[in-house]
Coordinates of C-alpha atoms and ligand atoms in Angstrom, one line a residue:
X226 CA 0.0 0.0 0.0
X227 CA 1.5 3.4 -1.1
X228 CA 0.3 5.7 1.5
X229 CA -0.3 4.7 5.4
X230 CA -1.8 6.9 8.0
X231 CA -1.5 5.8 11.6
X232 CA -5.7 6.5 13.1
X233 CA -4.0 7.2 16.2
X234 CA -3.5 10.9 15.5
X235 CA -0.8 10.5 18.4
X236 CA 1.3 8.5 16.9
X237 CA 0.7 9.5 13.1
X238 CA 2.9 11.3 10.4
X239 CA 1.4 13.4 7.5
X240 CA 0.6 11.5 4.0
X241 CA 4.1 10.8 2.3
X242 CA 4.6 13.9 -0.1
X243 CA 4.9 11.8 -3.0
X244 CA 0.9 12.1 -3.0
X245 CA 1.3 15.5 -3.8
X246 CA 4.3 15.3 -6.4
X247 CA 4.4 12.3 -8.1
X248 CA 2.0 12.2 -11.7
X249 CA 0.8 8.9 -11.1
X250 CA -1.2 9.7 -7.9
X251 CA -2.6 12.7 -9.4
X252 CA -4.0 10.4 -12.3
X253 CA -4.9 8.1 -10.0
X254 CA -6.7 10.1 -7.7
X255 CA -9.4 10.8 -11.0
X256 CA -10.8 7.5 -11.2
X257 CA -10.3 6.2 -7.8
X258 CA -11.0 9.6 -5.3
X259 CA -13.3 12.1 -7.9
X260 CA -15.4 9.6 -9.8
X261 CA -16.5 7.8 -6.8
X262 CA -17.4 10.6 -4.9
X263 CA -19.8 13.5 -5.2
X264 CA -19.2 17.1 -6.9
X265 CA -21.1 19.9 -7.1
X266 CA -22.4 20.8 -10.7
X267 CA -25.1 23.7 -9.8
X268 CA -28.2 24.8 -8.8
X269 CA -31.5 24.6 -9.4
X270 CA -32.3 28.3 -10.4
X271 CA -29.7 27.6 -13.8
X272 CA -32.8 25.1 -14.8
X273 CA -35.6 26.8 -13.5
X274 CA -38.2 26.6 -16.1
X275 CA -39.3 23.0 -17.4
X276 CA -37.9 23.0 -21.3
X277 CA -33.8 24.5 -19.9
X278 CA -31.0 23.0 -20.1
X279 CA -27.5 24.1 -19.3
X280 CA -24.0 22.4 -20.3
X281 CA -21.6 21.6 -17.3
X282 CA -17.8 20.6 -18.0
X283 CA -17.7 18.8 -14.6
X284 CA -14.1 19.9 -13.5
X285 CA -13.1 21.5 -16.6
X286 CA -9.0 20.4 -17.2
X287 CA -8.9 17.5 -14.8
X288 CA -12.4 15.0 -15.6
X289 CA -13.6 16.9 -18.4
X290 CA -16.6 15.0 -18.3
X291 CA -19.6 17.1 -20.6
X292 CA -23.0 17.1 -18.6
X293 CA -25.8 18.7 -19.1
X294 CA -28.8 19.9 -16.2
X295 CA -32.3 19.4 -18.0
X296 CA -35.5 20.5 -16.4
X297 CA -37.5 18.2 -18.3
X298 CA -41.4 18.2 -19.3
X299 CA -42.5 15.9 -16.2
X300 CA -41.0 18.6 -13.9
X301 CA -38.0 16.2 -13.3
X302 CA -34.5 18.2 -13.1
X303 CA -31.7 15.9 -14.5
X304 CA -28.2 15.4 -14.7
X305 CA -26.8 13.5 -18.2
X306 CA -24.2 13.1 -20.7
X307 CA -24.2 16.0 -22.7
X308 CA -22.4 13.5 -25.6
X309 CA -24.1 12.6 -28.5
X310 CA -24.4 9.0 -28.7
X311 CA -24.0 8.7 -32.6
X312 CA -20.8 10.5 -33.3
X313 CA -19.8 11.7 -29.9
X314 CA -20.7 15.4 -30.7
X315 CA -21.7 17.8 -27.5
X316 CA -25.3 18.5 -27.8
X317 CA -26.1 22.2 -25.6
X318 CA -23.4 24.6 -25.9
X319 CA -25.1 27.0 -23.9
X320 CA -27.9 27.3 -21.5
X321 CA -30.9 27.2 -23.4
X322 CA -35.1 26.6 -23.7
X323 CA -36.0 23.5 -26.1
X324 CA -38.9 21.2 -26.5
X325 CA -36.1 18.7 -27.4
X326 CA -32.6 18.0 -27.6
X327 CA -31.5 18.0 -31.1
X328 CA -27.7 17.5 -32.4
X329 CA -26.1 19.7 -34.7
X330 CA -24.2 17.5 -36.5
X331 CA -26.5 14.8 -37.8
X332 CA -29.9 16.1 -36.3
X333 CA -30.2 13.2 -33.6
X334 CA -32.8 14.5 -31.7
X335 CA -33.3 13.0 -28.0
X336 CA -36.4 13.8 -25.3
X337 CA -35.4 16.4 -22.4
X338 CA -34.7 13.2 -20.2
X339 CA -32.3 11.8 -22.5
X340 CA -34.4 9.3 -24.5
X341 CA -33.8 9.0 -27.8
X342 CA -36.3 10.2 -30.1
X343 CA -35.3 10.0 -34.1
X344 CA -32.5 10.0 -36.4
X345 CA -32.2 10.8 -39.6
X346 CA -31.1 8.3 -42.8
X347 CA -31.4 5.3 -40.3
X348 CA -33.8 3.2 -41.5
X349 CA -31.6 0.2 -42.7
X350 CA -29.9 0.3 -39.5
X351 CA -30.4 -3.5 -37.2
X352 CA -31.5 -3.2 -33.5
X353 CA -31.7 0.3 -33.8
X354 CA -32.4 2.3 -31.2
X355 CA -31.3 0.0 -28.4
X356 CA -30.7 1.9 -25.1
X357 CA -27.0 2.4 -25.2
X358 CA -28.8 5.2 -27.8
X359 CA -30.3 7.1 -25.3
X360 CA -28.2 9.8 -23.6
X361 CA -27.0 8.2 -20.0
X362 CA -28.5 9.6 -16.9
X363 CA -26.1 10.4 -14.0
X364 CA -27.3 9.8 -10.2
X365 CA -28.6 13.6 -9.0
X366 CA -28.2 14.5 -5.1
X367 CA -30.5 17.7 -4.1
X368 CA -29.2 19.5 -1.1
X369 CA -31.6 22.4 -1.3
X370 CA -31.0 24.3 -4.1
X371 CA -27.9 22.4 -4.7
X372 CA -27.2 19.9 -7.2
X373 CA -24.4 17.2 -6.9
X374 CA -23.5 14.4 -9.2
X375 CA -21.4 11.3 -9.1
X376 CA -19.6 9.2 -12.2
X377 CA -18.9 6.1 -10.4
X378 CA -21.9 6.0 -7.8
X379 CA -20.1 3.8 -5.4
X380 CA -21.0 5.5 -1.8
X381 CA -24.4 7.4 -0.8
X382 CA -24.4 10.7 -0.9
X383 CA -26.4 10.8 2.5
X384 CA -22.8 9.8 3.8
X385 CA -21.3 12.5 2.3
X386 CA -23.8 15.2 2.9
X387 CA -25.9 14.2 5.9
X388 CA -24.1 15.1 8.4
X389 CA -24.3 18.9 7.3
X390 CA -27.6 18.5 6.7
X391 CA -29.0 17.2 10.1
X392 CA -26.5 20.6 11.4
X393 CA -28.3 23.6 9.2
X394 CA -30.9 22.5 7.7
X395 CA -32.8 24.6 9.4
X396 CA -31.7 27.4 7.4
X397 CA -34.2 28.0 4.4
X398 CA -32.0 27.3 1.7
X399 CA -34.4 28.2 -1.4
X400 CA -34.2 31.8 -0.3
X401 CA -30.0 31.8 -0.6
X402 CA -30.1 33.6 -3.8
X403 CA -26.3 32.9 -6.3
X404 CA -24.6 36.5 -6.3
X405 CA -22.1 36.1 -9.9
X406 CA -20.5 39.9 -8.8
X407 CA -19.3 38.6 -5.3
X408 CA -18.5 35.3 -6.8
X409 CA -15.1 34.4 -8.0
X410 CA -12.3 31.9 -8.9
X411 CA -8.8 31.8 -8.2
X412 CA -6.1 30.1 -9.8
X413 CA -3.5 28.7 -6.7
X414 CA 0.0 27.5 -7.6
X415 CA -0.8 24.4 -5.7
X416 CA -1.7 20.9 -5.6
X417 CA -5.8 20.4 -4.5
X418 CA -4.7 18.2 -1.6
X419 CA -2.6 21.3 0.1
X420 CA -5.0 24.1 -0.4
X421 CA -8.2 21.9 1.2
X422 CA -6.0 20.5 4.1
X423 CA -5.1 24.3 5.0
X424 CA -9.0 24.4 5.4
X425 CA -8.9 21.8 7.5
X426 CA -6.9 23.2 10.3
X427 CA -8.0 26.6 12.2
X428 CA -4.3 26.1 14.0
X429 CA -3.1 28.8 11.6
X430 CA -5.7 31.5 12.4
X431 CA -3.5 33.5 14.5
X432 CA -0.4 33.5 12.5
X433 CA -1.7 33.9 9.0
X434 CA -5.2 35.8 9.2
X435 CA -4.9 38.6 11.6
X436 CA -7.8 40.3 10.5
X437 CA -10.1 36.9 11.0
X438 CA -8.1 36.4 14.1
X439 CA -9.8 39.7 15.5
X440 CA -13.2 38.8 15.2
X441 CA -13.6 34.8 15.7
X442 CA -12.5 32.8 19.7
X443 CA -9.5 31.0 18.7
X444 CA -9.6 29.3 22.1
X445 CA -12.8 27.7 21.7
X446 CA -12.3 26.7 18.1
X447 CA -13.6 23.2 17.6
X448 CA -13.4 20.9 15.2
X449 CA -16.2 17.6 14.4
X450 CA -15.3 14.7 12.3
X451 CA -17.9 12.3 10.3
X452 CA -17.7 9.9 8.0
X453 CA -16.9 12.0 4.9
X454 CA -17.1 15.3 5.9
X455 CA -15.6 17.6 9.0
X456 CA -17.0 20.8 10.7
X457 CA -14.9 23.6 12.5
X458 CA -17.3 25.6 14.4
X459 CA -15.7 29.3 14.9
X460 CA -17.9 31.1 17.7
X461 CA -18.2 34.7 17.6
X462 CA -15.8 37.1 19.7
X463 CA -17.1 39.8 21.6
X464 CA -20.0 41.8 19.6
X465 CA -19.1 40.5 16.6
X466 CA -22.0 38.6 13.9
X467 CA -23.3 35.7 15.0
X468 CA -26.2 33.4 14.0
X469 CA -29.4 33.8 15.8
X470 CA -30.2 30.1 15.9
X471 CA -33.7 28.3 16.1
X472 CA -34.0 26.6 19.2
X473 CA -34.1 23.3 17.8
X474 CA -30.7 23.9 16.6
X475 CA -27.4 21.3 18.1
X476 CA -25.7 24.7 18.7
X477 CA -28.5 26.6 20.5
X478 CA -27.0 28.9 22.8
X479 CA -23.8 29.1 21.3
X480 CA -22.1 32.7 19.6
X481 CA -21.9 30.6 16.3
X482 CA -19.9 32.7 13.8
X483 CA -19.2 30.6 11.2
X484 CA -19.9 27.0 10.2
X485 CA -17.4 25.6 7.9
X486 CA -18.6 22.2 6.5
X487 CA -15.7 20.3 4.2
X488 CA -17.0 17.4 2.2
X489 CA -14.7 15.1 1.0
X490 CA -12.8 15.4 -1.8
X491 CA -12.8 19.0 -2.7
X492 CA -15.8 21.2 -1.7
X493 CA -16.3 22.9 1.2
X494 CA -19.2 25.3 2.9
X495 CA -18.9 28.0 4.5
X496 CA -22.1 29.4 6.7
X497 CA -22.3 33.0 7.6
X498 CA -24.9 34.9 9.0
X499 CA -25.1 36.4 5.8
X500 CA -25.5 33.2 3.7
X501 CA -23.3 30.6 2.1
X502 CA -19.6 30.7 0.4
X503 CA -19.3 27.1 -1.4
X504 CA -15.6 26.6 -2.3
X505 CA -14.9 24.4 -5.2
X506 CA -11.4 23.1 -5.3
X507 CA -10.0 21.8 -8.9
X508 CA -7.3 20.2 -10.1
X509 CA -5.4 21.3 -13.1
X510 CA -2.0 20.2 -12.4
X511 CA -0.1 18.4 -9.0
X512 CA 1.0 22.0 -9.0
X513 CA -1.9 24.1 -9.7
X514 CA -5.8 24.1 -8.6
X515 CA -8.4 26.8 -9.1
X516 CA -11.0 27.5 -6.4
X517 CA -14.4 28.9 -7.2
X518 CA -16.2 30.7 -4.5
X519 CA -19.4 31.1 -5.2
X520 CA -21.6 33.3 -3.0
X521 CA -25.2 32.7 -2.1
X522 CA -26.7 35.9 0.1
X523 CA -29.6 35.1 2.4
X524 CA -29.6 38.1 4.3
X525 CA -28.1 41.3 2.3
X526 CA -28.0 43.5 5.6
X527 CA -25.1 41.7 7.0
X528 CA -22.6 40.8 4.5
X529 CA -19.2 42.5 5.2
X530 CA -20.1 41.5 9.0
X531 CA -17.9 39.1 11.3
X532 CA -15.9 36.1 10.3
X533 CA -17.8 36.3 6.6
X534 CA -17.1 39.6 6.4
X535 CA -13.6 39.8 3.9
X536 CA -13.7 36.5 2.3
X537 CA -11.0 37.8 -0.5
X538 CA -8.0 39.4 2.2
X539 CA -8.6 35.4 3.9
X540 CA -7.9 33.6 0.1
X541 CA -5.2 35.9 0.1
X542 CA -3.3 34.6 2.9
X543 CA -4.0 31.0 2.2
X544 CA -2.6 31.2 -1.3
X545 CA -0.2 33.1 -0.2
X546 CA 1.1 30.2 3.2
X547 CA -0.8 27.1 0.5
X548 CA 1.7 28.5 -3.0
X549 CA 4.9 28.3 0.3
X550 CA 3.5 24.9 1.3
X551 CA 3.8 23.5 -2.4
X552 CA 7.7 24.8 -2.9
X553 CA 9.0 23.3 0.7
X554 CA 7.0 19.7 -0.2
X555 CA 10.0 19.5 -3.1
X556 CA 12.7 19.6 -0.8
X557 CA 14.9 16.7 -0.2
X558 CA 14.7 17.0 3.4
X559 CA 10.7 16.8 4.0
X560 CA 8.7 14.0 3.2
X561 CA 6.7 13.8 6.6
X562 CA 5.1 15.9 9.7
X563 CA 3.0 15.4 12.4
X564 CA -0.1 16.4 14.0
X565 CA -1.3 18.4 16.6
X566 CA -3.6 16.2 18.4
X567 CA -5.5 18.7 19.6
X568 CA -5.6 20.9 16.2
X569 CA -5.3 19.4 13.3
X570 CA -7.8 16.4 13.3
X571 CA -9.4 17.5 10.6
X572 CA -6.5 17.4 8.3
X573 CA -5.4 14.0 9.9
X574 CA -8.8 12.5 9.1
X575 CA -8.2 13.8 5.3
X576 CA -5.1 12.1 4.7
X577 CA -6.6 8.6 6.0
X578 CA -9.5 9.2 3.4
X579 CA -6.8 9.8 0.9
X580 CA -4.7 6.9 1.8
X581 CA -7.8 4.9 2.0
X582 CA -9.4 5.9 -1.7
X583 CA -5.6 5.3 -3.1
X584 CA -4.8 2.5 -1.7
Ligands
LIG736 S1 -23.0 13.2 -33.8 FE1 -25.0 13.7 -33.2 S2 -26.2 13.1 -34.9 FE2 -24.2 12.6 -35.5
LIG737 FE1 -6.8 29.9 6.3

C-alpha cells in the first residue's frame, strides 16, 4: 500500500509527499477519489423553467466529463451526458429553452430526459435504437438548491452530505439567492490536496489571518469529524456577527460565527450569517488548482459582517502560506510531519481518506 496513515492521531505522520508530487497519484486520484465521490455541478435556479437545459464541464481540465442539467417536461431536473451517442458530438453549448434536444451534426434528436427520439437516414440500420442510444443519466443529489453528481456511484451521498444536513438544515436554503459579482475563482499554484487540508486546520488562524483572528475565539475553536465530511465551528468574539439560531438547533445557545462544512474530496461550505460561500477546489496540475467561491446571500444586511465579512483578504493569505507549502513539499529533506492532536484532526482525518481511496 503506497500511503499509510496511523488512526492514532498521536502517533501519526502526515501522507508521504509523494501524494502530492508524483503524476501517477494525481491520475490516480481521478478514477479512484473524484469519480466515486460526489461534486457539485449547480443549482436549481440555472434550470428553473421545465424545457432549460445548461451544459456543465464537470471539472473542466482535470475529468472533463460534458453534462448537461435538463428541467424536463414531467417537472423532473436531470443530470446527463451532454455526448451525442452517434458520433460523440456535444449537444447544448449553452444554456438554453428546447422542446427537445437535437444534435447539430446529424440532427439526432433525444427527449429532455435523454431518451432517444429519431434519427435521420437510419432506417436500414439492425436493433436500432437500443438503449446504449439514449443519452446516459447520472445519479442527482439535491441538497436544497444544490445539485451534486457522481460518475462512479459507489457510496451514498447521504454519507457525504448528511451530516451537514442534520446541522443547518434549518436554514431556508431556497431563499440563498447565487450572487455572480461577489462570486469568483482563483487560480493557486498548488496541488488540491494542500489548499483543502489548509481548510482543514484553524491552528493557523492567528499566524496567518490577523484580520479573522480579531473577530472569531480562537480558544474555543472546535473541530467535528464524520464519516466524509468535518466541521470547524468558529464562535463569535465579543460583539461580533453571529447566528441567531432556532431553538431546535445542536448549537443553541452558542455565539456561532461561522460553520465551515468540508465534504470530502474537494468542496467545502462555509455558513455566515449572511448566507453561504461554497468553495470548489479543482485540479489542473499536481502544482496548480483553481477554487471557485461562489456566494449565495440570504440576508443582504449583514454581509461584510464578522468572520464572513472579507472573504478575498482570507484567500489571500492562504494562497499566499498554500503557494509556500507547495515549494517546501519539493525539498529533499521533508517527506513527513506530524499532527497536533488537539488541532489538526481535521486534516489528519483527510489524509486517512486519501490513503484509504488510493490504496
Ligand atoms: S454526432 Fe450527433 S447526430 Fe451525429
Ligand atoms: Fe486559512
Amino acid at each position: 500500500m503506497p500511503f499509510e496513515i496511523n488512526p492514532d492521531i498521536a502517533k501519526a505522520k502526515t501522507i508521504s509527499t509523494d501524494f502530492y508530487l508524483k503524476e501517477k497519484y494525481f491520475e490516480q486520484s481521478k478514477e479512484k477519489i473524484f469519480c466515486t465521490t460526489w461534486q457539485f455541478v449547480g443549482d436549481t435556479d440555472q434550470v428553473k423553467d421545465q424545457g432549460w437545459v445548461t451544459p456543465v464541464t464537470l471539472l473542466e481540465h482535470y475529468l472533463n466529463e460534458s453534462l448537461l442539467l435538463s428541467h424536463d417536461k414531467q417537472d423532473n431536473i436531470l443530470c446527463l451526458s451532454n455526448v451525442c451517442t452517434h458520433r460523440g458530438n456535444i449537444l447544448a453549448e449553452r444554456p438554453c429553452k428546447l422542446n427537445d434536444i437535437r444534435c447539430k451534426y446529424h440532427g439526432r434528436r433525444f427527449q429532455l430526459d435523454g431518451k432517444f427520439l429519431s434519427m435521420p437516414e437510419f432506417k436500414e440500420v439492425e436493433n436500432f435504437p437500443a438503449p446504449e442510444d439514449n443519452l446516459s443519466q447520472l445519479p442527482l443529489f439535491k441538497l436544497g438548491k444544490w445539485l451534486f453528481t457522481s460518475l462512479n456511484k459507489s457510496h451514498q451521498p447521504e454519507h457525504f452530505f448528511g451530516d451537514m444536513i442534520n446541522r443547518v438544515s434549518w436554514m431556508p436554503f431556497q431563499d440563498f439567492h447565487f450572487r455572480p459579482e461577489l462570486s469568483r475563482d482563483y487560480i493557486v499554484n498548488a496541488h488540491w490536496a494542500l489548499y483543502c487540508e489548509n481548510y482543514l486546520e484553524g491552528f493557523h488562524i492567528p499566524f496567518v489571518h490577523a484580520g479573522l483572528n480579531a473577530v472569531i475565539d480562537y480558544s474555543n475553536y472546535t473541530t467535528e469529524i464524520f464519516p466524509y465530511s468535518s466541521l470547524q465551528l468558529g464562535l463569535a468574539k465579543n460583539d461580533e456577527l453571529f447566528f441567531d439560531l432556532p431553538p431546535g438547533s445542536p448549537d443553541a445557545g452558542k455565539k456561532v460565527g461561522g460553520y465551515y462544512f468540508w465534504v470530502f474530496p474537494n468542496m467545502m461550505f462555509n455558513f455566515y450569517p449572511w448566507g453561504l460561500s461554497i468553495n470548489i477546489v479543482k485540479p489542473i496540475t499536481p502544482e496548480q488548482s483553481k477554487v471557485s467561491f461562489l456566494s449565495y446571500v440570504w440576508d443582504e444586511n449583514k454581509l461584510r459582517q464578522g468572520a464572513g465579512a472579507d472573504l478575498h483578504q482570507v484567500e489571500m493569505e492562504d494562497e499566499d502560506i498554500v503557494q509556500h507549502v507547495q515549494k517546501g513539499i519539493r525539498s529533499r529533506f521533508y517527506n513527513h510531519g506530524r499532527y497536533s492532536v488537539k488541532m489538526e484532526k481535521g486534516t489528519h482525518h483527510f489524509h486517512r481518506l486519501l490513503a484509504d481511496f488510493i490504496n
